[in-house]
């Protein structure tokens, strides 16, 4: 009897599991429940009696005491034990936005209680940290010393230094984001606890005033944060906070603020393809578009329309309908922004488009793109494609949400998950011992950290489930927070495609294309795969210098390109690309290559200029 190759068997099983998942549809309600459990796993402080993550214990019970302030509580940022203020505040804002816009869906899934508790664990901490109108304790823990140790939160021996912002040490970005978080949370809590909502709003207003009056970057005031969460600016957070305060209060002062500062702070100037803990412009633009679509623009309508134009740029770029200026996507369909923890950008974008889709639908409006009018359902379809990728509809058939599905990462870069629980191993695990005995351990983590969205695959959909591969296997608060609203929205039943992915390797080579320049282009299709009714192709183009002289500053025009491209740098001119900086000169007889992915025939490549 002929034996079956083990690798082939695993591949076959993976394909069968994937086909079954796609045929049945993903259980977003289950994914939501697990996501909310992740926030319980990240809790710092005294844990409540109803804590569902039983391998965690109390920790950080003396945070802030050396500085004479109670900073017990809040969330650990990722696989470490630092409480970084900027991503934590963004996390709370995203949790609140989900609880506001998808309140009906979360309630129907019987998860509003857990959602509000995840919010309150953050907001209670922020109000503790806001000890005076112009003082905000912004961080607890030292990133350097914390990262030198591999130990459970319950055993922490690293310094718990606390850092604050005040009039002499401003941080408009962090204070502004915290104001936004508290204002959004005030809206979320209002139907359930109006007095708590009012208290949140009081702190939000004070923090906004502090952020606006004493301007500066928080990581200039807190140097320790710079290498971990560097801020690119604070103008977006000031607009963000003002927009949320307007939504929470209906006070025209805040709407006037975003209109008066629209140009100066870049709200109507910045067209972006990223939404994240650092860059809030797309969020501001869509939040203000919601106000416009609700018919509440009034005298400010013309400026709000400018904000909406930039919101449309972001949405169209995600849908690949932005006249070539689109987000990059992996061959498997995942939006790709950065090498380190890319899924946090994809989850934030997917959530934002789900929100915008709802608002456009409610206003009976369409998305206006350079390539035409797009129905709101297309935005939700894109959001779903990203969520489905997270949950297993990808070339690896891997769920990147830990604990969900048949196959998910088991070597998650997370201290508490990777070391036996304090309740089963009651002896202390010391700093270096943690690395030697647990970090380098080849086995999977002893504790499953349900609902953790890991960093995810690279730009070619490759993923290595390795504890030391922190860029891909570490989860973050900011990556998981948008999933609460996203999964809630997607749980609403809709018709689903049943055609599974099918992948196959090919080497279909075409004839060389010769231009008037002394270069030769050799096109080939190196891979194809099918998603639903569409077949996608990975095109590789080899550029060869046929002359006897070096070619410098080669610029190419690429027409009929509808997908993502790698290996070339875009220029200011439309459809025009150049070689990377390190390859500006193509020597005689030498060659280089670039690749692109799209559903359809090859793009047309011609030489625009060279020296």
XYZ file of C-alpha atoms in Angstrom:
611
model
C 0.000 0.000 0.000
C 1.409 3.369 -0.962
C 1.891 5.741 2.017
C 0.433 9.243 1.894
C 2.891 12.101 2.254
C 2.359 13.676 5.705
C 2.775 17.253 4.434
C 0.250 16.556 1.673
C -2.179 15.124 4.216
C -1.889 18.261 6.378
C -2.473 20.457 3.331
C -5.502 18.385 2.319
C -6.961 18.582 5.813
C -6.347 22.341 5.895
C -8.163 22.775 2.582
C -11.094 20.639 3.768
C -11.370 22.628 7.006
C -11.243 25.886 5.062
C -13.922 24.706 2.625
C -16.151 23.687 5.516
C -15.696 27.054 7.209
C -16.473 28.995 4.073
C -19.509 26.872 3.287
C -20.948 27.322 6.771
C -19.856 30.911 7.297
C -17.880 32.198 10.238
C -19.407 32.450 13.695
C -18.686 36.108 14.357
C -20.628 35.936 17.630
C -18.171 33.350 18.949
C -15.257 35.454 17.683
C -16.745 38.463 19.513
C -17.024 36.535 22.775
C -13.403 35.442 22.539
C -12.245 38.966 21.674
C -13.860 40.337 24.824
C -12.058 37.632 26.813
C -8.745 38.970 25.524
C -9.352 42.219 27.374
C -9.914 40.264 30.563
C -6.559 38.543 30.007
C -4.882 41.961 29.704
C -6.292 43.389 32.937
C -3.928 44.894 35.452
C -4.939 45.336 39.103
C -7.327 43.508 41.396
C -9.400 41.117 39.310
C -13.166 40.861 39.877
C -15.009 37.755 41.041
C -16.612 37.272 37.608
C -13.235 37.145 35.818
C -13.579 34.558 33.030
C -9.862 34.138 32.269
C -8.964 31.910 35.178
C -5.221 31.579 34.545
C -4.753 35.261 35.418
C -4.354 36.636 38.947
C -4.049 40.030 40.652
C -1.067 42.138 39.573
C 0.344 45.650 39.627
C -1.339 46.366 42.979
C 1.212 49.042 43.918
C 1.256 50.914 40.606
C 1.704 54.624 41.296
C 2.265 54.279 45.023
C 5.885 55.489 44.856
C 4.605 58.651 43.195
C 1.829 59.060 45.749
C -1.008 58.313 43.312
C -3.283 55.298 42.833
C -2.663 53.938 39.334
C -3.898 50.413 39.961
C -5.924 49.033 37.057
C -5.979 49.606 33.336
C -4.595 47.291 30.694
C -1.232 45.796 29.831
C -0.424 46.808 26.294
C 0.525 43.607 24.496
C 2.713 40.634 25.399
C 4.489 42.825 27.941
C 3.420 44.555 31.169
C 3.740 48.249 30.373
C 0.638 50.410 30.556
C 1.218 52.725 27.569
C -1.309 55.547 27.620
C -1.639 56.351 23.903
C -2.561 52.909 22.519
C -4.667 52.163 25.622
C -6.712 55.333 25.120
C -7.176 54.541 21.416
C -8.318 51.066 22.438
C -11.005 52.488 24.707
C -12.169 54.901 21.994
C -12.557 52.006 19.548
C -14.371 49.841 22.098
C -16.736 52.733 22.825
C -17.374 53.476 19.141
C -18.334 49.856 18.604
C -20.675 49.933 21.607
C -22.316 53.123 20.282
C -22.774 52.429 16.576
C -23.457 48.698 16.941
C -25.359 48.834 20.205
C -28.305 46.925 18.759
C -26.124 44.129 17.398
C -24.052 43.766 20.590
C -27.211 43.727 22.691
C -28.807 41.056 20.494
C -25.686 38.935 20.986
C -26.051 39.385 24.762
C -22.574 40.920 24.987
C -23.291 44.504 26.034
C -22.452 43.701 29.662
C -19.026 42.333 28.759
C -18.446 45.183 26.306
C -19.213 47.855 28.908
C -17.013 46.108 31.476
C -14.137 46.127 29.001
C -14.730 49.851 28.579
C -15.014 50.581 32.275
C -11.765 48.792 33.099
C -10.096 51.465 30.969
C -12.189 54.513 31.884
C -11.929 53.934 35.638
C -8.169 53.860 35.231
C -8.079 57.027 33.116
C -10.071 58.959 35.698
C -7.642 57.814 38.411
C -4.752 58.913 36.204
C -6.337 62.348 35.656
C -5.551 63.632 39.153
C -5.847 67.369 38.333
C -7.300 69.309 35.382
C -3.825 69.748 33.870
C -2.204 66.519 35.057
C -2.474 63.118 33.384
C -0.413 60.104 34.416
C 0.432 58.718 31.006
C 2.427 55.527 31.521
C 3.250 52.925 34.144
C 6.255 50.671 33.672
C 9.563 51.068 31.910
C 9.613 49.561 28.442
C 13.343 48.811 28.470
C 13.523 46.981 31.791
C 10.175 45.273 31.196
C 11.367 43.808 27.913
C 14.529 42.412 29.550
C 12.369 40.090 31.655
C 10.082 37.203 30.758
C 7.788 36.766 33.744
C 4.124 36.620 34.660
C 2.343 39.840 35.583
C 1.661 38.276 38.982
C 5.441 37.904 39.584
C 6.601 41.286 38.269
C 10.001 42.417 39.553
C 10.653 45.190 37.020
C 10.357 48.885 37.985
C 6.809 50.253 37.891
C 7.880 53.821 37.241
C 4.976 56.174 36.506
C 5.254 59.098 34.081
C 2.984 62.123 33.962
C 2.017 64.978 31.674
C 1.457 68.481 33.047
C 1.750 72.119 32.010
C 5.547 71.873 31.833
C 5.526 68.430 30.218
C 2.684 68.548 27.682
C 1.303 65.724 25.586
C -1.523 66.952 23.375
C -1.714 63.672 21.467
C -2.094 61.442 24.519
C -4.300 63.873 26.474
C -6.407 64.438 23.347
C -6.848 60.713 22.720
C -7.785 60.166 26.371
C -10.350 62.965 26.082
C -11.754 61.253 22.978
C -11.889 57.912 24.806
C -13.778 59.371 27.758
C -16.171 61.370 25.548
C -16.986 58.318 23.423
C -17.392 56.191 26.549
C -19.759 58.796 27.988
C -22.046 58.206 25.002
C -21.768 54.423 25.368
C -22.646 54.492 29.074
C -25.378 57.111 28.890
C -28.336 54.695 28.386
C -27.162 52.528 31.275
C -25.542 54.823 33.868
C -26.136 58.520 33.274
C -24.261 59.714 36.374
C -21.138 57.766 35.371
C -21.546 59.132 31.839
C -21.597 62.695 33.178
C -18.447 62.053 35.210
C -16.634 60.771 32.124
C -17.700 63.836 30.192
C -16.354 66.170 32.888
C -12.920 64.544 32.674
C -13.057 64.541 28.860
C -13.682 68.288 28.682
C -10.865 69.066 31.131
C -8.435 66.859 29.270
C -9.331 68.440 25.938
C -8.701 71.913 27.368
C -5.356 70.727 28.770
C -4.369 69.122 25.462
C -5.327 72.210 23.447
C -3.845 74.845 25.763
C -0.500 73.203 26.501
C 0.613 71.792 23.196
C 3.392 69.312 22.617
C 4.198 65.716 21.760
C 3.815 63.308 24.654
C 6.957 61.352 23.733
C 9.024 64.535 23.994
C 7.836 64.741 27.601
C 8.121 60.991 28.205
C 11.291 59.942 26.407
C 10.856 56.365 27.572
C 7.849 55.952 25.266
C 9.582 57.191 22.126
C 11.082 53.896 20.968
C 7.835 51.997 21.573
C 4.975 54.307 20.558
C 6.396 57.303 18.747
C 3.798 59.938 17.936
C 3.714 61.442 14.451
C 1.843 64.536 15.652
C -1.014 65.773 17.827
C -3.230 67.749 15.456
C -5.271 64.678 14.538
C -5.911 63.867 18.214
C -7.106 67.412 18.934
C -9.590 67.224 16.040
C -10.548 63.684 17.091
C -11.245 64.736 20.681
C -13.269 67.766 19.586
C -15.337 65.655 17.182
C -16.141 63.127 19.909
C -16.988 65.874 22.366
C -19.393 67.365 19.837
C -21.051 64.012 19.375
C -21.291 63.590 23.169
C -22.542 67.103 23.984
C -24.047 68.692 20.840
C -22.140 71.794 21.957
C -21.484 73.875 18.830
C -18.153 75.023 20.306
C -16.589 71.671 19.458
C -18.004 71.525 15.929
C -16.731 75.049 15.314
C -13.318 73.917 16.580
C -12.975 71.165 13.944
C -14.185 73.547 11.243
C -11.986 76.501 12.256
C -8.922 74.225 12.506
C -9.750 72.060 9.489
C -6.943 73.432 7.319
C -4.410 74.352 10.003
C -4.532 70.924 11.665
C -4.759 68.953 8.429
C -8.257 67.558 8.833
C -9.292 68.568 5.332
C -5.761 68.385 3.932
C -4.486 64.967 4.867
C -5.643 62.146 2.618
C -4.527 58.933 4.298
C -4.507 55.188 3.763
C -3.989 54.254 7.413
C -6.115 54.408 10.557
C -4.350 53.482 13.780
C -3.414 54.338 17.377
C -1.103 57.003 15.925
C -2.968 58.351 12.905
C -6.603 59.356 13.552
C -7.277 61.435 10.424
C -9.428 58.826 8.670
C -11.391 58.358 11.897
C -11.970 62.106 12.256
C -13.019 62.380 8.635
C -15.544 59.546 8.840
C -16.847 60.677 12.248
C -17.544 64.148 10.830
C -19.019 62.602 7.665
C -21.527 60.850 9.941
C -22.596 64.234 11.319
C -22.961 65.557 7.775
C -24.949 62.514 6.622
C -27.273 62.932 9.603
C -28.123 66.412 8.292
C -26.537 68.216 11.231
C -23.917 70.197 9.336
C -25.812 73.492 9.363
C -23.588 76.478 8.645
C -20.548 74.199 8.648
C -21.743 71.941 5.831
C -19.219 73.106 3.227
C -16.230 72.334 5.474
C -17.723 69.020 6.567
C -18.020 68.096 2.892
C -14.271 68.670 2.597
C -13.757 66.296 5.502
C -16.001 63.794 3.740
C -13.971 64.054 0.546
C -10.956 62.838 2.505
C -13.062 60.140 4.191
C -14.011 58.969 0.705
C -10.336 58.897 -0.292
C -9.611 56.440 2.541
C -12.636 54.264 1.753
C -11.982 54.262 -2.001
C -8.315 53.383 -1.412
C -9.404 50.363 0.624
C -11.781 49.258 -2.139
C -9.089 49.702 -4.830
C -11.276 52.368 -6.484
C -9.039 55.379 -5.891
C -7.586 55.961 -9.344
C -4.442 53.968 -8.575
C -3.755 55.481 -5.158
C -4.905 52.425 -3.268
C -3.870 50.486 -0.202
C -1.533 47.585 -0.768
C -3.040 44.126 -0.457
C -1.383 40.747 -0.046
C -1.996 38.112 -2.721
C -4.560 36.586 -0.347
C -6.497 39.859 -0.042
C -5.302 41.294 3.289
C -4.660 45.034 3.406
C -0.988 45.548 4.134
C 0.375 48.660 5.845
C 3.409 47.684 7.916
C 5.626 44.721 8.617
C 5.198 44.952 12.398
C 1.767 43.843 13.617
C -0.004 44.565 10.348
C -3.354 43.112 11.457
C -3.955 46.044 13.816
C -4.154 48.343 10.774
C -6.426 45.949 8.910
C -8.787 45.555 11.881
C -9.032 49.330 12.382
C -9.716 49.952 8.681
C -12.308 47.182 8.510
C -14.145 48.581 11.518
C -14.084 52.093 10.080
C -15.571 50.957 6.771
C -18.308 49.007 8.568
C -19.233 52.209 10.412
C -19.164 54.290 7.227
C -21.225 51.692 5.365
C -23.955 51.951 7.996
C -24.016 55.751 7.862
C -24.162 55.865 4.072
C -26.955 53.280 4.047
C -28.968 55.198 6.639
C -28.679 58.368 4.539
C -29.515 56.486 1.324
C -26.196 57.704 -0.058
C -23.356 56.136 -2.038
C -19.597 56.349 -1.756
C -18.147 58.699 -4.370
C -14.869 57.384 -5.803
C -12.767 58.520 -8.769
C -13.900 55.308 -10.448
C -17.610 55.880 -9.862
C -20.424 55.643 -7.329
C -20.028 52.679 -4.975
C -22.924 51.221 -2.950
C -22.461 51.084 0.863
C -22.627 47.283 0.767
C -19.222 47.248 -0.970
C -17.638 48.821 2.121
C -19.180 46.179 4.340
C -18.069 43.471 1.918
C -14.487 44.700 2.194
C -14.758 44.801 6.006
C -16.058 41.237 5.916
C -13.202 40.121 3.656
C -10.702 41.362 6.226
C -12.556 39.764 9.151
C -12.800 36.477 7.253
C -9.081 36.620 6.528
C -8.414 37.031 10.269
C -10.598 34.018 11.029
C -9.132 31.591 8.525
C -10.089 32.492 4.953
C -6.493 32.972 3.865
C -3.754 31.056 2.026
C -2.541 29.469 5.289
C -6.055 28.440 6.420
C -4.906 29.908 9.728
C -7.133 31.744 12.191
C -5.117 34.674 13.502
C -7.598 35.091 16.354
C -6.196 32.809 19.057
C -8.616 30.148 20.271
C -10.947 30.520 17.283
C -11.246 27.783 14.659
C -9.319 24.588 14.117
C -5.878 26.080 13.527
C -4.494 29.172 15.263
C -1.111 30.324 16.637
C -0.014 28.388 19.723
C 3.382 30.049 20.303
C 1.936 33.500 20.999
C 4.488 36.122 22.079
C 2.825 36.822 25.422
C 4.392 36.377 28.845
C 1.332 35.295 30.806
C 0.110 32.952 28.096
C 3.512 31.283 27.672
C 4.197 30.541 31.379
C 2.176 28.124 33.485
C -0.483 29.917 35.550
C 0.363 31.015 39.073
C -2.505 28.793 40.219
C -0.857 25.656 38.789
C 2.801 26.643 39.236
C 2.733 28.552 42.515
C 6.469 29.208 42.741
C 7.786 32.495 41.389
C 9.125 32.506 37.829
C 12.020 34.929 37.864
C 13.164 37.260 35.114
C 15.927 35.191 33.468
C 14.346 31.862 34.406
C 11.313 32.849 32.337
C 13.453 33.151 29.208
C 15.372 29.936 29.824
C 12.490 27.661 30.834
C 9.430 29.134 29.100
C 10.308 31.586 26.308
C 12.647 29.129 24.525
C 10.336 26.182 25.131
C 9.403 24.495 21.805
C 5.947 23.435 23.043
C 2.868 25.598 22.589
C 1.777 28.053 25.271
C 0.216 26.406 28.359
C -2.520 29.091 28.535
C -4.698 29.847 25.521
C -5.170 33.616 25.327
C -8.585 33.536 23.655
C -9.434 36.412 21.351
C -5.894 37.689 20.889
C -5.410 38.963 17.335
C -1.728 38.364 16.647
C 0.432 40.568 14.434
C -0.307 38.397 11.428
C 1.370 37.394 8.165
C 3.798 39.292 5.964
C 3.040 40.962 2.633
C 3.116 37.578 0.889
C 0.717 35.932 3.370
C 3.550 34.002 5.037
C 3.373 33.416 8.784
C 5.751 31.799 11.265
C 4.189 30.607 14.529
C 7.255 31.289 16.649
C 7.293 32.914 20.096
C 10.425 34.903 19.217
C 8.757 36.239 16.058
C 7.096 39.104 17.927
C 6.306 41.073 14.772
C 3.867 38.329 13.761
C 2.874 36.516 16.990
C 2.371 39.322 19.525
C -1.194 40.595 20.115
C -2.014 44.199 21.037
C -4.890 46.060 22.644
C -5.193 48.397 19.667
C -5.436 45.513 17.220
C -8.220 43.738 19.097
C -10.438 46.692 20.084
C -11.946 47.360 16.621
C -12.988 43.704 16.377
C -15.720 44.124 18.997
C -17.787 46.410 16.780
C -16.752 44.668 13.571
C -17.723 41.139 14.619
C -20.978 42.425 16.115
C -21.955 44.063 12.847
C -21.004 41.058 10.739
C -23.006 38.580 12.807
C -26.136 39.866 11.060
C -27.095 37.056 8.622
C -26.391 37.799 4.941
C -26.023 35.594 1.861
C -22.490 34.182 1.758
C -20.405 32.867 -1.141
C -19.739 29.135 -1.035
C -16.921 28.910 -3.568
C -13.733 27.947 -1.693
C -10.269 29.320 -2.310
C -8.287 27.175 -4.678
C -4.565 27.757 -5.042
C -2.237 26.441 -7.645
C 1.323 27.191 -8.659
C 1.959 27.959 -12.313
C 4.803 29.110 -14.502
C 3.052 30.575 -17.506
C 5.674 32.557 -19.371
C 4.832 35.084 -22.060
C 6.916 36.606 -24.815
C 9.272 39.443 -23.922
C 8.006 42.952 -24.482
C 10.599 45.242 -26.061
C 10.524 49.010 -25.787
C 12.579 51.682 -27.515
C 14.839 51.867 -24.452
C 17.703 49.347 -24.174
C 15.782 47.247 -21.657
C 13.762 44.072 -21.996
C 10.682 43.177 -19.976
C 9.925 39.509 -19.419
C 6.440 38.917 -18.022
C 5.403 35.710 -16.311
C 2.518 34.532 -14.144
C 3.979 32.704 -11.149
C 0.811 31.943 -9.190
C -2.975 31.940 -9.541
C -5.802 31.507 -7.076
C -9.541 31.876 -7.083
C -11.749 33.662 -4.562
C -15.434 33.326 -5.371
C -15.958 34.155 -9.046
C -12.632 36.024 -9.442
C -9.280 34.530 -10.426
C -6.203 36.446 -9.262
C -2.752 36.310 -10.826
C 0.672 37.023 -9.392
C 2.612 38.667 -12.229
C 6.397 38.856 -12.191
C 8.238 41.242 -14.512
C 12.000 40.944 -15.053
C 13.739 44.122 -16.268
C 17.011 43.427 -18.100
C 19.578 45.957 -19.327
C 20.493 44.805 -22.857
C 22.934 47.641 -23.532
C 26.624 47.987 -22.811
C 26.121 51.056 -20.630
C 24.673 51.528 -17.136
C 21.073 52.748 -17.070
C 20.296 55.350 -14.399
C 17.055 56.838 -13.070
C 14.810 54.484 -15.021
C 11.162 55.546 -14.854
C 8.396 53.191 -15.929
C 4.769 53.844 -16.840
C 2.476 50.986 -15.771
C -1.015 51.076 -17.257
C -4.020 48.818 -16.596
C -2.774 48.071 -13.082
C -5.672 47.304 -10.733
C -3.871 45.531 -7.870
C -0.915 45.964 -5.533
C 2.690 46.249 -6.675
C 5.993 45.467 -4.958
C 9.593 46.183 -5.925
C 9.059 49.648 -7.411
C 8.564 53.046 -5.813
C 5.690 55.297 -6.945
C 6.559 58.820 -8.108
C 4.512 62.018 -7.990
C 3.307 61.346 -11.548
C 0.285 59.145 -12.066
C 1.021 55.515 -13.030
C 4.760 56.261 -12.987
C 7.254 54.239 -10.952
C 10.999 54.129 -10.383
C 13.491 51.564 -9.145
C 14.173 51.435 -5.388
C 16.839 53.772 -3.981
C 19.362 50.952 -3.574
C 18.957 49.946 -7.214
C 19.034 53.270 -9.024
C 21.649 52.007 -11.487
C 21.085 48.926 -13.672
C 24.462 47.681 -14.881
C 24.966 46.262 -18.406
C 23.550 42.754 -18.694
C 22.085 42.852 -15.180
C 18.444 42.503 -14.273
C 15.953 43.229 -11.496
C 12.298 42.386 -11.028
C 9.007 43.530 -9.544
C 5.697 41.785 -8.916
C 2.057 42.772 -8.869
C -1.218 41.010 -8.166
C -4.527 41.596 -9.906
C -7.571 39.818 -11.187
C -7.152 39.952 -14.931
C -4.591 40.292 -17.727
C -1.123 41.729 -17.351
C -0.483 45.428 -17.054
C 1.245 47.331 -19.818
C 4.810 48.387 -18.903
C 6.670 51.034 -20.893
C 9.730 53.216 -20.304
C 9.065 56.877 -19.697
C 12.651 58.055 -19.267
C 16.201 57.045 -18.250
C 19.738 58.371 -18.220
